[in-house]
């Protein structure tokens, strides 16, 4: 899978290392295990999906390029919106000092907890809550990443982002389409860049 990602243009050695270090087959149901290392999104229940590896890697790379790297080239605290099965949170755990990962669906939050428990990762914190409001307790964040797309980047995320930090998220862009957006925050202001078309589940409000 790492070779495939490198062939698809992922260059960041830390990101490739993180993708190689996390076993994706731990995060999908038995019948889907044979497909775990294909570059495809897979169902994880409740109509949600584990993202395509190339998209996880692309977004992690964009986050790493954001600039706020600390010791050993690692990111500081990162907020992950939409834990799902916990796969991306674990990948980010390899790249950041702390990861706060928030999920609005109790059942998936519990599933991610069960997936991560045997791995004993100390720096990935799972939260049940509405990620539209961010997670103020962990702020300010070096990076914020979302696996669900809304109409725009919520104001709370921008507020909770550190100066010099970056948000990478899908947003609705054009009729029934989404695009990846990068938001960079500096003392001079906010810069938003729209990138390629993507296909994520919708960002929804409230806990269910
Ligand atoms: N990163 C996940 C992808 C899961 S799909 C993985 O690696 O498996 C995106 C997830 O975002 C879904 O589980 C969905 O329930 C969740 N989601 C949607 N809106 C949300 C919100 N407002 N707050 C938190 N999670 C949300």
PDB file of C-alpha atoms and ligand atoms in Angstrom:
ATOM      1  CA  UNK A   1       0.000   0.000   0.000  1.00  0.00           C
ATOM      2  CA  UNK A   2       2.879   2.370   0.790  1.00  0.00           C
ATOM      3  CA  UNK A   3       4.346   1.771  -2.682  1.00  0.00           C
ATOM      4  CA  UNK A   4       0.983   2.492  -4.213  1.00  0.00           C
ATOM      5  CA  UNK A   5       0.707   5.739  -2.234  1.00  0.00           C
ATOM      6  CA  UNK A   6       4.213   6.790  -3.269  1.00  0.00           C
ATOM      7  CA  UNK A   7       3.296   6.043  -6.893  1.00  0.00           C
ATOM      8  CA  UNK A   8       0.213   8.222  -6.475  1.00  0.00           C
ATOM      9  CA  UNK A   9       2.391  11.156  -5.503  1.00  0.00           C
ATOM     10  CA  UNK A  10       2.592  11.074  -1.693  1.00  0.00           C
ATOM     11  CA  UNK A  11       6.120  12.319  -0.959  1.00  0.00           C
ATOM     12  CA  UNK A  12       6.266  13.009   2.783  1.00  0.00           C
ATOM     13  CA  UNK A  13       8.393  10.264   4.354  1.00  0.00           C
ATOM     14  CA  UNK A  14       6.704  10.650   7.746  1.00  0.00           C
ATOM     15  CA  UNK A  15       3.261  10.245   6.164  1.00  0.00           C
ATOM     16  CA  UNK A  16       4.366   7.173   4.203  1.00  0.00           C
ATOM     17  CA  UNK A  17       5.886   5.782   7.402  1.00  0.00           C
ATOM     18  CA  UNK A  18       2.661   6.381   9.326  1.00  0.00           C
ATOM     19  CA  UNK A  19       0.547   4.742   6.602  1.00  0.00           C
ATOM     20  CA  UNK A  20       2.880   1.743   6.666  1.00  0.00           C
ATOM     21  CA  UNK A  21       2.768   1.506  10.455  1.00  0.00           C
ATOM     22  CA  UNK A  22      -1.019   1.283  10.828  1.00  0.00           C
ATOM     23  CA  UNK A  23      -2.734  -1.987   9.863  1.00  0.00           C
ATOM     24  CA  UNK A  24      -5.915  -1.010   8.030  1.00  0.00           C
ATOM     25  CA  UNK A  25      -7.362  -4.534   8.213  1.00  0.00           C
ATOM     26  CA  UNK A  26      -7.889  -4.082  11.984  1.00  0.00           C
ATOM     27  CA  UNK A  27     -10.494  -1.440  11.202  1.00  0.00           C
ATOM     28  CA  UNK A  28     -12.820  -3.222   8.787  1.00  0.00           C
ATOM     29  CA  UNK A  29     -15.300  -6.036   9.334  1.00  0.00           C
ATOM     30  CA  UNK A  30     -14.192  -9.622   8.654  1.00  0.00           C
ATOM     31  CA  UNK A  31     -15.739  -9.998   5.207  1.00  0.00           C
ATOM     32  CA  UNK A  32     -13.959  -6.846   3.994  1.00  0.00           C
ATOM     33  CA  UNK A  33     -10.480  -7.755   5.283  1.00  0.00           C
ATOM     34  CA  UNK A  34      -9.307  -8.995   1.832  1.00  0.00           C
ATOM     35  CA  UNK A  35     -10.014  -5.482   0.491  1.00  0.00           C
ATOM     36  CA  UNK A  36      -8.366  -3.643   3.381  1.00  0.00           C
ATOM     37  CA  UNK A  37      -5.247  -2.673   1.397  1.00  0.00           C
ATOM     38  CA  UNK A  38      -7.023  -1.644  -1.792  1.00  0.00           C
ATOM     39  CA  UNK A  39      -7.299   2.064  -2.417  1.00  0.00           C
ATOM     40  CA  UNK A  40     -11.003   2.226  -1.794  1.00  0.00           C
ATOM     41  CA  UNK A  41     -13.422   3.510   0.837  1.00  0.00           C
ATOM     42  CA  UNK A  42     -15.195   0.681   2.704  1.00  0.00           C
ATOM     43  CA  UNK A  43     -18.385   0.578   4.810  1.00  0.00           C
ATOM     44  CA  UNK A  44     -17.961   0.714   8.614  1.00  0.00           C
ATOM     45  CA  UNK A  45     -21.656   0.651   9.564  1.00  0.00           C
ATOM     46  CA  UNK A  46     -24.374   3.276  10.075  1.00  0.00           C
ATOM     47  CA  UNK A  47     -23.951   4.404   6.461  1.00  0.00           C
ATOM     48  CA  UNK A  48     -20.421   5.696   7.131  1.00  0.00           C
ATOM     49  CA  UNK A  49     -17.134   4.708   5.481  1.00  0.00           C
ATOM     50  CA  UNK A  50     -13.454   4.344   6.258  1.00  0.00           C
ATOM     51  CA  UNK A  51     -11.764   6.796   3.884  1.00  0.00           C
ATOM     52  CA  UNK A  52      -9.624   5.744   0.914  1.00  0.00           C
ATOM     53  CA  UNK A  53      -5.970   5.327   2.000  1.00  0.00           C
ATOM     54  CA  UNK A  54      -4.803   7.730  -0.722  1.00  0.00           C
ATOM     55  CA  UNK A  55      -7.167  10.397   0.617  1.00  0.00           C
ATOM     56  CA  UNK A  56      -6.071   9.838   4.233  1.00  0.00           C
ATOM     57  CA  UNK A  57      -2.431  10.143   3.112  1.00  0.00           C
ATOM     58  CA  UNK A  58      -3.099  13.191   0.930  1.00  0.00           C
ATOM     59  CA  UNK A  59      -4.877  15.019   3.749  1.00  0.00           C
ATOM     60  CA  UNK A  60      -2.196  14.087   6.283  1.00  0.00           C
ATOM     61  CA  UNK A  61       0.463  15.356   3.892  1.00  0.00           C
ATOM     62  CA  UNK A  62      -1.367  18.660   3.426  1.00  0.00           C
ATOM     63  CA  UNK A  63      -1.643  18.963   7.207  1.00  0.00           C
ATOM     64  CA  UNK A  64       2.089  18.293   7.645  1.00  0.00           C
ATOM     65  CA  UNK A  65       2.911  20.917   5.004  1.00  0.00           C
ATOM     66  CA  UNK A  66       0.964  23.433   7.057  1.00  0.00           C
ATOM     67  CA  UNK A  67       4.127  24.450   8.820  1.00  0.00           C
ATOM     68  CA  UNK A  68       3.482  24.066  12.534  1.00  0.00           C
ATOM     69  CA  UNK A  69       5.878  21.209  13.161  1.00  0.00           C
ATOM     70  CA  UNK A  70       7.602  20.869  16.490  1.00  0.00           C
ATOM     71  CA  UNK A  71      10.240  18.514  17.803  1.00  0.00           C
ATOM     72  CA  UNK A  72      11.342  15.769  15.418  1.00  0.00           C
ATOM     73  CA  UNK A  73       9.203  17.297  12.657  1.00  0.00           C
ATOM     74  CA  UNK A  74       6.023  16.168  14.423  1.00  0.00           C
ATOM     75  CA  UNK A  75       2.870  18.218  14.529  1.00  0.00           C
ATOM     76  CA  UNK A  76       1.641  19.433  17.907  1.00  0.00           C
ATOM     77  CA  UNK A  77      -1.991  18.833  18.931  1.00  0.00           C
ATOM     78  CA  UNK A  78      -4.337  17.811  16.110  1.00  0.00           C
ATOM     79  CA  UNK A  79      -8.145  17.709  16.048  1.00  0.00           C
ATOM     80  CA  UNK A  80      -9.669  14.925  13.914  1.00  0.00           C
ATOM     81  CA  UNK A  81     -13.366  15.456  13.101  1.00  0.00           C
ATOM     82  CA  UNK A  82     -15.273  12.236  12.352  1.00  0.00           C
ATOM     83  CA  UNK A  83     -13.461   9.380  14.134  1.00  0.00           C
ATOM     84  CA  UNK A  84     -15.470   6.696  12.310  1.00  0.00           C
ATOM     85  CA  UNK A  85     -13.602   3.447  12.989  1.00  0.00           C
ATOM     86  CA  UNK A  86     -10.534   5.292  14.292  1.00  0.00           C
ATOM     87  CA  UNK A  87      -8.174   4.513  11.404  1.00  0.00           C
ATOM     88  CA  UNK A  88      -7.253   8.065  10.472  1.00  0.00           C
ATOM     89  CA  UNK A  89      -6.954   9.037  14.148  1.00  0.00           C
ATOM     90  CA  UNK A  90      -4.339   6.323  14.582  1.00  0.00           C
ATOM     91  CA  UNK A  91      -2.436   7.421  11.456  1.00  0.00           C
ATOM     92  CA  UNK A  92      -2.435  10.980  12.816  1.00  0.00           C
ATOM     93  CA  UNK A  93      -1.238   9.645  16.162  1.00  0.00           C
ATOM     94  CA  UNK A  94       2.013   8.724  14.410  1.00  0.00           C
ATOM     95  CA  UNK A  95       2.442  12.266  13.111  1.00  0.00           C
ATOM     96  CA  UNK A  96       1.309  14.474  15.988  1.00  0.00           C
ATOM     97  CA  UNK A  97       2.069  14.817  19.692  1.00  0.00           C
ATOM     98  CA  UNK A  98      -1.628  14.466  20.644  1.00  0.00           C
ATOM     99  CA  UNK A  99      -4.742  13.679  18.616  1.00  0.00           C
ATOM    100  CA  UNK A 100      -8.250  14.581  19.767  1.00  0.00           C
ATOM    101  CA  UNK A 101     -10.696  12.668  17.593  1.00  0.00           C
ATOM    102  CA  UNK A 102     -14.408  13.439  17.828  1.00  0.00           C
ATOM    103  CA  UNK A 103     -17.366  11.386  16.552  1.00  0.00           C
ATOM    104  CA  UNK A 104     -21.090  12.214  16.752  1.00  0.00           C
ATOM    105  CA  UNK A 105     -22.413   8.636  16.444  1.00  0.00           C
ATOM    106  CA  UNK A 106     -22.153   6.778  19.753  1.00  0.00           C
ATOM    107  CA  UNK A 107     -21.970   3.361  18.099  1.00  0.00           C
ATOM    108  CA  UNK A 108     -18.982   4.324  15.952  1.00  0.00           C
ATOM    109  CA  UNK A 109     -17.289   6.093  18.845  1.00  0.00           C
ATOM    110  CA  UNK A 110     -17.570   2.824  20.816  1.00  0.00           C
ATOM    111  CA  UNK A 111     -16.332   0.823  17.822  1.00  0.00           C
ATOM    112  CA  UNK A 112     -13.265   3.070  17.493  1.00  0.00           C
ATOM    113  CA  UNK A 113     -12.652   2.674  21.226  1.00  0.00           C
ATOM    114  CA  UNK A 114     -12.758  -1.111  20.869  1.00  0.00           C
ATOM    115  CA  UNK A 115     -10.455  -0.950  17.816  1.00  0.00           C
ATOM    116  CA  UNK A 116      -7.848   1.175  19.577  1.00  0.00           C
ATOM    117  CA  UNK A 117      -7.979  -0.409  23.037  1.00  0.00           C
ATOM    118  CA  UNK A 118      -5.687  -3.411  22.297  1.00  0.00           C
ATOM    119  CA  UNK A 119      -3.173  -1.117  20.574  1.00  0.00           C
ATOM    120  CA  UNK A 120      -2.650   0.919  23.756  1.00  0.00           C
ATOM    121  CA  UNK A 121      -1.959   4.236  22.061  1.00  0.00           C
ATOM    122  CA  UNK A 122      -1.488   6.909  24.676  1.00  0.00           C
ATOM    123  CA  UNK A 123      -1.680  10.005  22.479  1.00  0.00           C
ATOM    124  CA  UNK A 124      -5.005   9.426  20.682  1.00  0.00           C
ATOM    125  CA  UNK A 125      -8.032  10.664  22.643  1.00  0.00           C
ATOM    126  CA  UNK A 126     -11.516   9.685  21.477  1.00  0.00           C
ATOM    127  CA  UNK A 127     -14.434  12.001  22.235  1.00  0.00           C
ATOM    128  CA  UNK A 128     -18.169  11.546  21.694  1.00  0.00           C
ATOM    129  CA  UNK A 129     -19.512  14.923  20.602  1.00  0.00           C
ATOM    130  CA  UNK A 130     -20.528  17.270  17.810  1.00  0.00           C
ATOM    131  CA  UNK A 131     -17.357  18.144  15.951  1.00  0.00           C
ATOM    132  CA  UNK A 132     -19.059  21.122  14.292  1.00  0.00           C
ATOM    133  CA  UNK A 133     -18.243  22.964  17.531  1.00  0.00           C
ATOM    134  CA  UNK A 134     -14.666  21.664  17.454  1.00  0.00           C
ATOM    135  CA  UNK A 135     -13.265  20.581  20.820  1.00  0.00           C
ATOM    136  CA  UNK A 136     -12.274  23.638  22.805  1.00  0.00           C
ATOM    137  CA  UNK A 137     -10.503  21.720  25.593  1.00  0.00           C
ATOM    138  CA  UNK A 138      -7.647  20.697  23.292  1.00  0.00           C
ATOM    139  CA  UNK A 139      -7.261  24.069  21.547  1.00  0.00           C
ATOM    140  CA  UNK A 140      -5.254  25.695  20.099  1.00  0.00           C
ATOM    141  CA  UNK A 141      -4.509  23.058  17.451  1.00  0.00           C
ATOM    142  CA  UNK A 142      -1.554  22.870  15.082  1.00  0.00           C
ATOM    143  CA  UNK A 143      -3.892  21.168  12.641  1.00  0.00           C
ATOM    144  CA  UNK A 144      -7.551  20.262  12.192  1.00  0.00           C
ATOM    145  CA  UNK A 145      -8.678  17.576   9.755  1.00  0.00           C
ATOM    146  CA  UNK A 146     -12.232  16.517   8.876  1.00  0.00           C
ATOM    147  CA  UNK A 147     -13.578  13.339   7.261  1.00  0.00           C
ATOM    148  CA  UNK A 148     -17.076  14.772   6.722  1.00  0.00           C
ATOM    149  CA  UNK A 149     -18.020  17.741   4.574  1.00  0.00           C
ATOM    150  CA  UNK A 150     -20.353  20.660   5.321  1.00  0.00           C
ATOM    151  CA  UNK A 151     -21.344  23.827   3.450  1.00  0.00           C
ATOM    152  CA  UNK A 152     -18.361  25.718   4.858  1.00  0.00           C
ATOM    153  CA  UNK A 153     -15.589  25.371   7.421  1.00  0.00           C
ATOM    154  CA  UNK A 154     -17.223  26.046  10.818  1.00  0.00           C
ATOM    155  CA  UNK A 155     -16.078  29.251  12.530  1.00  0.00           C
ATOM    156  CA  UNK A 156     -15.276  27.264  15.717  1.00  0.00           C
ATOM    157  CA  UNK A 157     -12.551  25.344  13.877  1.00  0.00           C
ATOM    158  CA  UNK A 158     -10.883  28.555  12.729  1.00  0.00           C
ATOM    159  CA  UNK A 159     -11.083  29.963  16.275  1.00  0.00           C
ATOM    160  CA  UNK A 160      -9.543  26.801  17.759  1.00  0.00           C
ATOM    161  CA  UNK A 161      -6.693  26.705  15.223  1.00  0.00           C
ATOM    162  CA  UNK A 162      -3.309  28.066  16.376  1.00  0.00           C
ATOM    163  CA  UNK A 163      -1.649  30.862  14.420  1.00  0.00           C
ATOM    164  CA  UNK A 164       0.505  29.120  11.836  1.00  0.00           C
ATOM    165  CA  UNK A 165      -1.829  26.110  11.864  1.00  0.00           C
ATOM    166  CA  UNK A 166      -3.807  24.551   9.036  1.00  0.00           C
ATOM    167  CA  UNK A 167      -7.269  23.034   8.516  1.00  0.00           C
ATOM    168  CA  UNK A 168      -7.772  20.361   5.834  1.00  0.00           C
ATOM    169  CA  UNK A 169     -11.425  19.506   5.182  1.00  0.00           C
ATOM    170  CA  UNK A 170     -13.970  18.691   2.498  1.00  0.00           C
ATOM    171  CA  UNK A 171     -16.637  21.327   1.809  1.00  0.00           C
ATOM    172  CA  UNK A 172     -19.585  21.441  -0.547  1.00  0.00           C
ATOM    173  CA  UNK A 173     -18.420  23.025  -3.796  1.00  0.00           C
ATOM    174  CA  UNK A 174     -20.824  23.343  -6.692  1.00  0.00           C
ATOM    175  CA  UNK A 175     -23.990  21.309  -7.206  1.00  0.00           C
ATOM    176  CA  UNK A 176     -23.720  17.971  -5.359  1.00  0.00           C
ATOM    177  CA  UNK A 177     -19.924  18.087  -5.308  1.00  0.00           C
ATOM    178  CA  UNK A 178     -17.302  18.484  -2.627  1.00  0.00           C
ATOM    179  CA  UNK A 179     -13.778  19.849  -2.790  1.00  0.00           C
ATOM    180  CA  UNK A 180     -10.874  19.658  -0.411  1.00  0.00           C
ATOM    181  CA  UNK A 181     -10.169  22.995   1.205  1.00  0.00           C
ATOM    182  CA  UNK A 182      -7.063  24.138   3.044  1.00  0.00           C
ATOM    183  CA  UNK A 183      -7.356  27.000   5.536  1.00  0.00           C
ATOM    184  CA  UNK A 184      -4.158  28.626   6.820  1.00  0.00           C
ATOM    185  CA  UNK A 185      -4.344  30.960   9.789  1.00  0.00           C
ATOM    186  CA  UNK A 186      -1.745  33.627  10.459  1.00  0.00           C
ATOM    187  CA  UNK A 187      -1.727  36.884  12.410  1.00  0.00           C
ATOM    188  CA  UNK A 188      -2.266  38.603   9.058  1.00  0.00           C
ATOM    189  CA  UNK A 189      -5.510  36.705   8.456  1.00  0.00           C
ATOM    190  CA  UNK A 190      -7.080  33.587   6.985  1.00  0.00           C
ATOM    191  CA  UNK A 191      -6.171  32.131   3.625  1.00  0.00           C
ATOM    192  CA  UNK A 192      -8.463  29.548   2.029  1.00  0.00           C
ATOM    193  CA  UNK A 193      -7.391  27.395  -0.923  1.00  0.00           C
ATOM    194  CA  UNK A 194      -9.766  25.076  -2.785  1.00  0.00           C
ATOM    195  CA  UNK A 195      -8.153  21.907  -4.138  1.00  0.00           C
ATOM    196  CA  UNK A 196      -9.379  18.748  -5.891  1.00  0.00           C
ATOM    197  CA  UNK A 197     -12.862  17.227  -5.917  1.00  0.00           C
ATOM    198  CA  UNK A 198     -13.497  14.659  -3.162  1.00  0.00           C
ATOM    199  CA  UNK A 199     -16.345  12.485  -1.942  1.00  0.00           C
ATOM    200  CA  UNK A 200     -16.970  12.387   1.815  1.00  0.00           C
ATOM    201  CA  UNK A 201     -20.023  11.684   3.957  1.00  0.00           C
ATOM    202  CA  UNK A 202     -21.909  14.823   5.083  1.00  0.00           C
ATOM    203  CA  UNK A 203     -20.987  16.752   8.214  1.00  0.00           C
ATOM    204  CA  UNK A 204     -24.062  16.618  10.471  1.00  0.00           C
ATOM    205  CA  UNK A 205     -24.878  18.361  13.712  1.00  0.00           C
ATOM    206  CA  UNK A 206     -25.792  16.880  17.095  1.00  0.00           C
ATOM    207  CA  UNK A 207     -25.026  13.537  18.703  1.00  0.00           C
ATOM    208  CA  UNK A 208     -26.947  10.382  17.764  1.00  0.00           C
TER     209      UNK A 208
HETATM  210  N1  LIG B   1     -11.753   9.138   9.693  1.00  0.00           N
HETATM  211  C1  LIG B   1     -12.715   8.065   9.630  1.00  0.00           C
HETATM  212  C2  LIG B   1     -13.729   8.312   8.554  1.00  0.00           C
HETATM  213  C3  LIG B   1     -15.140   8.110   9.015  1.00  0.00           C
HETATM  214  S1  LIG B   1     -16.395   8.758   7.964  1.00  0.00           S
HETATM  215  C4  LIG B   1     -12.025   6.730   9.508  1.00  0.00           C
HETATM  216  O1  LIG B   1     -10.796   6.692   9.435  1.00  0.00           O
HETATM  217  O2  LIG B   1     -12.709   5.703   9.550  1.00  0.00           O
HETATM  218  C5  LIG B   1     -16.717  10.308   8.725  1.00  0.00           C
HETATM  219  C6  LIG B   1     -17.322  10.297  10.089  1.00  0.00           C
HETATM  220  O3  LIG B   1     -17.683  11.647  10.421  1.00  0.00           O
HETATM  221  C7  LIG B   1     -18.606   9.487  10.259  1.00  0.00           C
HETATM  222  O4  LIG B   1     -18.384   8.485  11.205  1.00  0.00           O
HETATM  223  C8  LIG B   1     -19.636  10.509  10.739  1.00  0.00           C
HETATM  224  O5  LIG B   1     -20.529   9.998  11.711  1.00  0.00           O
HETATM  225  C9  LIG B   1     -18.744  11.576  11.333  1.00  0.00           C
HETATM  226  N2  LIG B   1     -19.347  12.908  11.501  1.00  0.00           N
HETATM  227  C10 LIG B   1     -20.186  13.586  10.676  1.00  0.00           C
HETATM  228  N3  LIG B   1     -20.516  14.780  11.207  1.00  0.00           N
HETATM  229  C11 LIG B   1     -19.856  14.881  12.409  1.00  0.00           C
HETATM  230  C12 LIG B   1     -19.793  15.862  13.435  1.00  0.00           C
HETATM  231  N4  LIG B   1     -20.482  17.006  13.371  1.00  0.00           N
HETATM  232  N5  LIG B   1     -19.019  15.605  14.512  1.00  0.00           N
HETATM  233  C13 LIG B   1     -18.322  14.449  14.625  1.00  0.00           C
HETATM  234  N6  LIG B   1     -18.349  13.485  13.688  1.00  0.00           N
HETATM  235  C14 LIG B   1     -19.099  13.688  12.587  1.00  0.00           C
END
